[in-house]
mmCIF file of C-alpha atoms in Angstrom:
data_model
loop_
_atom_site.group_PDB
_atom_site.id
_atom_site.type_symbol
_atom_site.label_atom_id
_atom_site.label_comp_id
_atom_site.label_asym_id
_atom_site.label_seq_id
_atom_site.Cartn_x
_atom_site.Cartn_y
_atom_site.Cartn_z
ATOM 1 C CA MET C 218 26.231 51.625 -68.833
ATOM 2 C CA LYS C 219 22.734 52.370 -68.188
ATOM 3 C CA THR C 220 19.969 51.693 -71.006
ATOM 4 C CA ILE C 221 18.302 54.300 -73.117
ATOM 5 C CA LYS C 222 15.044 53.812 -71.056
ATOM 6 C CA GLN C 223 16.858 53.942 -67.756
ATOM 7 C CA GLN C 224 18.840 56.664 -68.664
ATOM 8 C CA ALA C 225 15.830 58.778 -70.483
ATOM 9 C CA SER C 226 13.741 57.940 -67.430
ATOM 10 C CA THR C 227 16.470 59.268 -64.984
ATOM 11 C CA ALA C 228 16.629 62.455 -67.295
ATOM 12 C CA THR C 229 12.899 62.962 -67.489
ATOM 13 C CA SER C 230 12.241 62.428 -63.683
ATOM 14 C CA THR C 231 13.571 66.041 -62.953
ATOM 15 C CA ILE C 232 12.292 69.128 -64.486
ATOM 16 C CA ASN C 233 15.294 70.572 -65.069
ATOM 17 C CA SER C 234 17.293 67.654 -66.506
ATOM 18 C CA ALA C 235 21.072 68.256 -67.382
ATOM 19 C CA LEU C 236 21.041 65.495 -70.199
ATOM 20 C CA THR C 237 22.643 66.850 -73.381
ATOM 21 C CA LEU C 238 22.521 66.084 -76.686
ATOM 22 C CA GLY C 239 25.699 64.740 -77.170
ATOM 23 C CA GLU C 240 25.505 62.554 -73.878
ATOM 24 C CA TYR C 241 22.202 60.697 -75.132
ATOM 25 C CA ALA C 242 23.746 60.541 -78.626
ATOM 26 C CA HIS C 243 26.691 58.374 -77.084
ATOM 27 C CA THR C 244 24.095 56.425 -74.841
ATOM 28 C CA VAL C 245 22.185 55.459 -77.968
ATOM 29 C CA ILE C 246 25.074 54.638 -80.212
ATOM 30 C CA ASP C 247 26.861 52.512 -77.436
ATOM 31 C CA GLU C 248 23.741 50.093 -76.827
ATOM 32 C CA GLN C 249 22.954 49.815 -80.672
ATOM 33 C CA TYR C 250 26.618 49.147 -81.246
ATOM 34 C CA ARG C 251 26.904 46.693 -78.311
ATOM 35 C CA ASN C 252 23.611 44.961 -79.501
ATOM 36 C CA VAL C 253 25.406 44.470 -82.961
ATOM 37 C CA VAL C 254 28.767 42.568 -81.819
ATOM 38 C CA LYS C 255 27.310 40.495 -79.316
ATOM 39 C CA HIS C 256 25.566 38.280 -81.681
ATOM 40 C CA GLU C 257 28.632 37.851 -83.966
ATOM 41 C CA LYS C 258 29.971 34.644 -83.000
ATOM 42 C CA LYS C 259 26.397 33.125 -82.551
ATOM 43 C CA VAL C 260 26.063 34.514 -86.343
ATOM 44 C CA ILE C 261 29.202 32.723 -87.296
ATOM 45 C CA ALA C 262 28.123 29.331 -85.590
ATOM 46 C CA ASP C 263 24.855 29.602 -87.395
ATOM 47 C CA ARG C 264 22.916 27.178 -85.157
ATOM 48 C CA ASN C 265 19.894 29.935 -84.687
ATOM 49 C CA PRO C 266 18.740 32.125 -87.097
ATOM 50 C CA GLU C 267 17.381 34.432 -84.351
ATOM 51 C CA HIS C 268 20.858 35.780 -83.747
ATOM 52 C CA LEU C 269 21.126 36.694 -87.390
ATOM 53 C CA HIS C 270 17.845 38.577 -87.201
ATOM 54 C CA ARG C 271 18.826 40.495 -84.149
ATOM 55 C CA MET C 272 22.136 41.350 -85.598
ATOM 56 C CA ARG C 273 20.449 42.472 -88.658
ATOM 57 C CA VAL C 274 18.279 44.475 -86.744
ATOM 58 C CA SER C 275 20.868 46.395 -84.739
ATOM 59 C CA THR C 276 22.678 47.429 -87.466
ATOM 60 C CA ARG C 277 19.921 49.057 -88.962
ATOM 61 C CA LYS C 278 19.065 50.696 -85.892
ATOM 62 C CA LEU C 279 22.712 51.814 -85.333
ATOM 63 C CA ARG C 280 22.859 53.200 -88.890
ATOM 64 C CA THR C 281 19.357 55.071 -87.989
ATOM 65 C CA ALA C 282 21.040 56.463 -84.771
ATOM 66 C CA LEU C 283 24.201 57.544 -87.032
ATOM 67 C CA GLN C 284 21.720 59.395 -89.309
ATOM 68 C CA VAL C 285 19.802 60.969 -86.378
ATOM 69 C CA PHE C 286 22.795 62.301 -84.413
ATOM 70 C CA ASP C 287 24.740 62.880 -87.641
ATOM 71 C CA HIS C 288 25.286 66.664 -86.647
ATOM 72 C CA VAL C 289 26.010 65.780 -83.533
ATOM 73 C CA ILE C 290 29.044 63.379 -83.567
ATOM 74 C CA GLU C 291 32.500 63.124 -85.272
ATOM 75 C CA LEU C 292 33.259 59.525 -86.174
ATOM 76 C CA PRO C 293 36.292 57.762 -87.273
ATOM 77 C CA LYS C 294 36.219 56.916 -91.107
ATOM 78 C CA ALA C 295 35.846 53.078 -90.206
ATOM 79 C CA ALA C 296 32.615 53.547 -88.188
ATOM 80 C CA THR C 297 30.632 55.669 -90.727
ATOM 81 C CA ALA C 298 27.109 54.885 -91.336
ATOM 82 C CA LYS C 299 28.110 53.513 -94.706
ATOM 83 C CA ARG C 300 30.291 50.796 -93.228
ATOM 84 C CA ILE C 301 27.427 50.042 -91.044
ATOM 85 C CA GLY C 302 25.003 49.902 -93.931
ATOM 86 C CA SER C 303 27.379 47.493 -95.883
ATOM 87 C CA LEU C 304 27.488 45.099 -93.146
ATOM 88 C CA ALA C 305 23.546 45.148 -92.786
ATOM 89 C CA LYS C 306 23.392 44.550 -96.429
ATOM 90 C CA VAL C 307 25.354 41.147 -96.265
ATOM 91 C CA LEU C 308 23.185 40.289 -93.082
ATOM 92 C CA GLY C 309 20.084 41.250 -95.208
ATOM 93 C CA ARG C 310 20.529 38.719 -97.684
ATOM 94 C CA LEU C 311 21.121 35.817 -95.604
ATOM 95 C CA ARG C 312 18.129 36.723 -93.359
ATOM 96 C CA ASP C 313 16.072 37.243 -96.514
ATOM 97 C CA LEU C 314 16.818 33.697 -97.766
ATOM 98 C CA ASP C 315 15.821 32.070 -94.285
ATOM 99 C CA VAL C 316 12.965 33.836 -94.036
ATOM 100 C CA GLN C 317 11.694 32.694 -97.674
ATOM 101 C CA THR C 318 12.729 29.353 -97.159
ATOM 102 C CA ALA C 319 11.053 28.995 -93.882
ATOM 103 C CA SER C 320 7.642 30.104 -95.195
ATOM 104 C CA LEU C 321 7.510 28.209 -98.339
ATOM 105 C CA GLN C 322 8.841 24.983 -96.068
ATOM 106 C CA THR C 323 6.314 25.702 -93.002
ATOM 107 C CA ARG C 324 3.386 27.588 -94.402
ATOM 108 C CA TYR C 325 2.801 26.266 -97.810
ATOM 109 C CA ARG C 326 4.544 23.128 -98.523
ATOM 110 C CA PRO C 327 2.071 21.392 -96.032
ATOM 111 C CA CYS C 328 -1.265 22.549 -97.998
ATOM 112 C CA LEU C 329 -0.018 20.964 -101.182
ATOM 113 C CA ASP C 330 -0.605 17.608 -102.789
ATOM 114 C CA LYS C 331 2.597 15.338 -103.272
ATOM 115 C CA ALA C 332 3.415 16.323 -106.686
ATOM 116 C CA ASP C 333 3.139 19.852 -106.108
ATOM 117 C CA GLN C 334 5.581 19.554 -102.909
ATOM 118 C CA ARG C 335 8.207 17.992 -105.196
ATOM 119 C CA SER C 336 8.053 20.655 -107.610
ATOM 120 C CA LEU C 337 8.176 23.130 -104.520
ATOM 121 C CA ASP C 338 11.558 21.143 -103.094
ATOM 122 C CA THR C 339 13.150 21.997 -106.277
ATOM 123 C CA VAL C 340 12.890 26.026 -105.412
ATOM 124 C CA ILE C 341 13.929 25.086 -101.832
ATOM 125 C CA THR C 342 16.874 23.138 -102.992
ATOM 126 C CA HIS C 343 17.837 26.751 -104.906
ATOM 127 C CA LEU C 344 17.244 28.577 -102.093
ATOM 128 C CA GLN C 345 19.424 26.502 -99.770
ATOM 129 C CA GLN C 346 22.315 26.644 -102.046
ATOM 130 C CA GLU C 347 22.011 30.404 -102.291
ATOM 131 C CA ARG C 348 22.040 30.331 -98.385
ATOM 132 C CA ARG C 349 24.863 28.492 -98.168
ATOM 133 C CA GLU C 350 26.643 31.376 -100.406
ATOM 134 C CA ALA C 351 25.477 33.966 -98.352
ATOM 135 C CA LEU C 352 26.408 32.545 -95.040
ATOM 136 C CA ALA C 353 29.871 32.272 -96.672
ATOM 137 C CA ASP C 354 29.465 35.776 -97.448
ATOM 138 C CA VAL C 355 28.776 36.664 -93.855
ATOM 139 C CA VAL C 356 31.437 34.659 -92.535
ATOM 140 C CA ASP C 357 33.781 36.342 -94.645
ATOM 141 C CA ALA C 358 32.456 39.919 -93.323
ATOM 142 C CA LEU C 359 32.538 39.156 -89.551
ATOM 143 C CA THR C 360 36.080 37.601 -89.927
ATOM 144 C CA ARG C 361 37.907 40.107 -92.290
ATOM 145 C CA SER C 362 40.229 43.031 -91.064
ATOM 146 C CA ARG C 363 37.683 45.655 -92.463
ATOM 147 C CA TYR C 364 35.036 44.266 -89.604
ATOM 148 C CA GLN C 365 37.607 44.417 -87.355
ATOM 149 C CA ASP C 366 38.533 47.912 -88.065
ATOM 150 C CA LEU C 367 34.941 49.008 -87.538
ATOM 151 C CA LYS C 368 34.731 47.499 -84.047
ATOM 152 C CA ASP C 369 38.062 49.617 -83.583
ATOM 153 C CA GLY C 370 36.926 52.773 -84.400
ATOM 154 C CA TYR C 371 33.426 52.474 -82.139
ATOM 155 C CA GLU C 372 35.456 51.164 -79.365
ATOM 156 C CA ALA C 373 37.934 54.270 -79.727
ATOM 157 C CA TRP C 374 34.953 56.757 -80.223
ATOM 158 C CA LEU C 375 32.814 55.335 -77.432
ATOM 159 C CA ASP C 376 35.901 55.650 -75.223
ATOM 160 C CA HIS C 377 36.574 59.088 -76.448
ATOM 161 C CA PRO C 378 33.975 60.835 -78.099
ATOM 162 C CA ARG C 379 34.423 63.503 -80.302
ATOM 163 C CA TYR C 380 31.082 65.893 -81.160
ATOM 164 C CA THR C 381 30.457 69.158 -82.669
ATOM 165 C CA SER C 382 29.515 72.118 -81.082
ATOM 166 C CA LEU C 383 25.680 70.999 -80.879
ATOM 167 C CA ALA C 384 26.343 68.240 -78.530
ATOM 168 C CA SER C 385 26.526 70.669 -75.443
ATOM 169 C CA GLN C 386 22.910 71.959 -76.233
ATOM 170 C CA LEU C 387 20.110 70.358 -73.544
ATOM 171 C CA LEU C 388 18.297 67.197 -75.141
ATOM 172 C CA GLN C 389 14.813 67.746 -74.482
ATOM 173 C CA PRO C 390 13.904 71.042 -75.800
ATOM 174 C CA LEU C 391 15.428 69.351 -79.054
ATOM 175 C CA ILE C 392 13.491 66.083 -79.117
ATOM 176 C CA PRO C 393 10.514 67.726 -81.182
ATOM 177 C CA ASP C 394 12.832 69.222 -83.684
ATOM 178 C CA LEU C 395 14.990 65.738 -84.240
ATOM 179 C CA LEU C 396 11.798 64.049 -84.719
ATOM 180 C CA SER C 397 9.375 66.448 -86.949
ATOM 181 C CA PRO C 398 11.129 65.951 -90.208
ATOM 182 C CA ILE C 399 10.927 62.014 -89.990
ATOM 183 C CA VAL C 400 6.959 62.343 -89.419
ATOM 184 C CA SER C 401 6.895 64.898 -92.236
ATOM 185 C CA THR C 402 8.713 62.540 -94.823
ATOM 186 C CA LEU C 403 6.572 59.793 -93.427
ATOM 187 C CA LEU C 404 3.303 61.748 -94.030
ATOM 188 C CA LEU C 405 4.349 62.932 -97.426
ATOM 189 C CA HIS C 406 4.967 59.667 -98.487
ATOM 190 C CA PRO C 407 3.231 58.885 -101.907
ATOM 191 C CA GLY C 408 2.285 55.188 -100.348
ATOM 192 C CA TRP C 409 -0.447 56.320 -98.774
ATOM 193 C CA LEU C 410 -2.098 57.178 -101.877
ATOM 194 C CA ILE C 411 -1.983 53.955 -103.362
ATOM 195 C CA GLN C 412 -4.986 51.625 -103.857
ATOM 196 C CA PRO C 413 -3.958 48.359 -105.045
ATOM 197 C CA GLU C 414 -7.065 47.329 -106.411
ATOM 198 C CA LYS C 415 -6.500 50.409 -108.625
ATOM 199 C CA ASP C 416 -2.732 50.993 -108.894
ATOM 200 C CA ALA C 417 -1.357 48.074 -110.234
ATOM 201 C CA GLY C 418 1.790 47.374 -111.449
ATOM 202 C CA ALA C 419 4.359 50.045 -109.659
ATOM 203 C CA SER C 420 2.108 49.973 -106.380
ATOM 204 C CA ASN C 421 4.218 47.335 -104.697
ATOM 205 C CA ASP C 422 7.318 49.105 -105.312
ATOM 206 C CA VAL C 423 5.807 52.221 -103.730
ATOM 207 C CA LEU C 424 4.458 50.299 -100.650
ATOM 208 C CA HIS C 425 7.814 48.347 -100.166
ATOM 209 C CA ASP C 426 9.426 52.068 -100.159
ATOM 210 C CA LEU C 427 6.727 52.980 -97.426
ATOM 211 C CA ARG C 428 7.582 50.144 -95.377
ATOM 212 C CA LYS C 429 11.154 51.175 -95.211
ATOM 213 C CA ALA C 430 10.035 54.591 -94.266
ATOM 214 C CA CYS C 431 7.848 53.168 -91.531
ATOM 215 C CA LYS C 432 11.035 51.220 -90.443
ATOM 216 C CA HIS C 433 13.226 54.062 -90.134
ATOM 217 C CA VAL C 434 10.302 56.305 -88.578
ATOM 218 C CA ARG C 435 9.989 53.571 -85.884
ATOM 219 C CA TYR C 436 13.418 52.796 -84.958
ATOM 220 C CA GLN C 437 14.020 56.901 -84.462
ATOM 221 C CA ALA C 438 10.705 57.425 -82.484
ATOM 222 C CA GLU C 439 12.072 54.285 -80.349
ATOM 223 C CA PHE C 440 15.187 56.117 -79.290
ATOM 224 C CA PHE C 441 12.887 58.913 -77.814
ATOM 225 C CA ALA C 442 9.890 56.995 -76.633
ATOM 226 C CA PRO C 443 11.022 57.394 -72.727
ATOM 227 C CA PHE C 444 10.494 60.893 -73.128
ATOM 228 C CA TYR C 445 6.810 60.614 -74.474
ATOM 229 C CA SER C 446 3.701 59.692 -73.017
ATOM 230 C CA GLU C 447 1.874 56.380 -73.670
ATOM 231 C CA SER C 448 0.151 57.853 -76.771
ATOM 232 C CA PHE C 449 3.083 58.274 -78.446
ATOM 233 C CA GLN C 450 4.260 54.562 -77.676
ATOM 234 C CA SER C 451 1.035 53.601 -79.196
ATOM 235 C CA TRP C 452 1.937 55.202 -82.316
ATOM 236 C CA ILE C 453 4.843 53.429 -82.466
ATOM 237 C CA GLU C 454 3.220 50.154 -82.236
ATOM 238 C CA ASP C 455 0.772 51.386 -85.094
ATOM 239 C CA ILE C 456 3.677 52.218 -87.255
ATOM 240 C CA LYS C 457 5.319 48.655 -86.111
ATOM 241 C CA ALA C 458 1.984 46.986 -87.544
ATOM 242 C CA ILE C 459 2.066 48.961 -90.827
ATOM 243 C CA GLN C 460 5.526 48.107 -91.467
ATOM 244 C CA SER C 461 4.674 44.116 -90.574
ATOM 245 C CA MET C 462 1.914 44.282 -92.676
ATOM 246 C CA LEU C 463 3.779 45.561 -95.903
ATOM 247 C CA GLY C 464 6.473 43.208 -95.104
ATOM 248 C CA THR C 465 3.769 40.536 -95.539
ATOM 249 C CA VAL C 466 3.026 41.981 -99.044
ATOM 250 C CA GLN C 467 6.870 42.277 -99.844
ATOM 251 C CA ASP C 468 7.547 38.891 -98.450
ATOM 252 C CA SER C 469 4.803 37.517 -101.072
ATOM 253 C CA GLU C 470 5.773 39.661 -104.146
ATOM 254 C CA VAL C 471 9.409 38.040 -103.506
ATOM 255 C CA LEU C 472 8.016 34.490 -103.044
ATOM 256 C CA GLN C 473 5.781 34.778 -106.631
ATOM 257 C CA ALA C 474 9.212 35.879 -108.160
ATOM 258 C CA LEU C 475 11.001 33.045 -106.927
ATOM 259 C CA LEU C 476 8.480 30.531 -107.853
ATOM 260 C CA ASP C 477 8.493 31.896 -111.354
ATOM 261 C CA GLN C 478 12.509 31.877 -111.587
ATOM 262 C CA HIS C 479 13.002 28.293 -110.230
ATOM 263 C CA LEU C 480 9.934 26.273 -110.559
ATOM 264 C CA PRO C 481 10.323 23.879 -113.580
ATOM 265 C CA LYS C 482 8.455 25.227 -116.663
ATOM 266 C CA SER C 483 6.185 22.169 -116.950
ATOM 267 C CA LYS C 484 4.876 22.877 -113.375
ATOM 268 C CA LYS C 485 2.267 25.543 -112.686
ATOM 269 C CA VAL C 486 1.549 24.791 -109.128
ATOM 270 C CA THR C 487 -1.432 26.782 -109.412
ATOM 271 C CA ALA C 488 -2.677 26.088 -105.957
ATOM 272 C CA LEU C 489 0.697 27.413 -104.225
ATOM 273 C CA LYS C 490 0.886 30.630 -106.522
ATOM 274 C CA ALA C 491 -2.890 31.208 -105.541
ATOM 275 C CA ALA C 492 -1.994 30.681 -101.907
ATOM 276 C CA VAL C 493 1.135 33.124 -102.026
ATOM 277 C CA LYS C 494 -1.215 35.805 -103.549
ATOM 278 C CA GLN C 495 -3.915 35.151 -101.028
ATOM 279 C CA THR C 496 -1.697 35.836 -98.244
ATOM 280 C CA GLU C 497 -1.034 39.141 -99.893
ATOM 281 C CA VAL C 498 -4.593 40.154 -100.030
ATOM 282 C CA GLU C 499 -5.359 39.015 -96.515
ATOM 283 C CA ALA C 500 -2.267 41.325 -95.504
ATOM 284 C CA LEU C 501 -3.833 44.009 -97.650
ATOM 285 C CA SER C 502 -7.401 43.680 -96.082
ATOM 286 C CA ASN C 503 -7.294 46.534 -93.908
ATOM 287 C CA TRP C 504 -5.063 48.966 -95.902
ATOM 288 C CA GLU C 505 -7.910 51.376 -96.987
ATOM 289 C CA SER C 506 -8.752 52.326 -93.620
ATOM 290 C CA ILE C 507 -4.951 52.667 -92.461
ATOM 291 C CA ARG C 508 -4.673 54.832 -95.562
ATOM 292 C CA GLN C 509 -7.570 56.930 -94.793
ATOM 293 C CA ARG C 510 -6.501 57.433 -91.501
ATOM 294 C CA TYR C 511 -3.114 58.828 -92.622
ATOM 295 C CA LEU C 512 -4.669 60.937 -94.975
ATOM 296 C CA ASP C 513 -7.142 62.413 -92.572
ATOM 297 C CA PRO C 514 -6.013 66.143 -91.804
ATOM 298 C CA ALA C 515 -6.821 65.694 -87.725
ATOM 299 C CA PHE C 516 -4.936 62.855 -87.770
ATOM 300 C CA ARG C 517 -2.019 64.210 -89.175
ATOM 301 C CA TYR C 518 -2.319 67.408 -86.774
ATOM 302 C CA HIS C 519 -2.613 65.111 -83.721
ATOM 303 C CA LEU C 520 0.641 63.264 -85.028
ATOM 304 C CA HIS C 521 2.602 66.453 -85.076
ATOM 305 C CA HIS C 522 1.044 67.805 -81.816
ATOM 306 C CA LEU C 523 2.172 64.612 -80.295
ATOM 307 C CA LEU C 524 5.825 65.182 -81.074
ATOM 308 C CA LEU C 525 5.828 68.726 -79.476
ATOM 309 C CA ALA C 526 4.757 67.323 -76.021
ATOM 310 C CA PRO C 527 7.626 65.277 -74.674
ATOM 311 C CA ILE C 528 7.196 64.535 -70.827
ATOM 312 C CA ALA C 529 8.979 67.139 -68.696
ATOM 313 C CA VAL C 530 10.195 69.901 -70.751
ATOM 314 C CA ASN C 531 10.246 73.194 -69.794
ATOM 315 C CA ALA C 532 8.763 74.957 -72.915
ATOM 316 C CA PRO C 533 8.807 78.549 -72.611
ATOM 317 C CA THR C 534 5.484 80.272 -72.410
ATOM 318 C CA ALA C 535 3.824 82.041 -75.518
ATOM 319 C CA GLU C 536 3.904 85.329 -73.698
ATOM 320 C CA ARG C 537 7.689 84.930 -72.641
ATOM 321 C CA VAL C 538 8.518 84.070 -76.455
ATOM 322 C CA TYR C 539 6.837 86.788 -78.491
ATOM 323 C CA ALA C 540 6.562 89.354 -75.612
#
């Protein structure tokens, strides 16, 4: 089976592409499903956290694909987006603990004095215990019959896919229709109105939600990136950078909460808390210019216009439409 980019490149190489919505849905879902299952054994072996990270990302991308093509495909009950979401949640807890522990050990601990390092080690010990429990949950999730049923459901559907009537429609003319709703949702997100220095308290929750919106938009846009110019792919990189920036902010918030929860009450570890807070401040250093760009009417118009111009689409002229 060709990759998405290879198949999309083939589809866009001819003016009258016959690639249908159903065929492309099958390609995307197949690739994301294969990316999920190829890591399962190495995740259970637990020797390299990168396999867990990749499997978690793949479950998220697969879930996004199911949402994108929801009106096109008819999946068996065992293979629904809800089932994939449950798996992603279990993987996510373990991955988050890995990220938090690594950050404390490699980024912050070397900068502390001996006394503060001992206090921080108390937090790390708690996280390592939570990780053992989270790993047991992951192993259970990947070895139980429910997960095998999920895989059986996908294998059956990929061998004999079932579609709705929309599946027979040509893909290329529909790409802007598939992408426009997510861009509108992104641009209308209240996160762009947040000024952290003024909007204390709930602002981080809103920015965290914006991060999730960016992630969803990025995954969906990546599915169709081969059909667009370099400008579109540059925009995806922009969204990826914003997602990463907001992820750093969220990680700092989580670490501060963990320190408050697990540090001995008699230990302030002021230097550590200040360092975590400084990481958040630095991450948001360019936020004002970013949010102003996404509030700019000209930039918003540019994004909408960008979506309307996929490569090699035989769009009818205005005269043919309105004559």
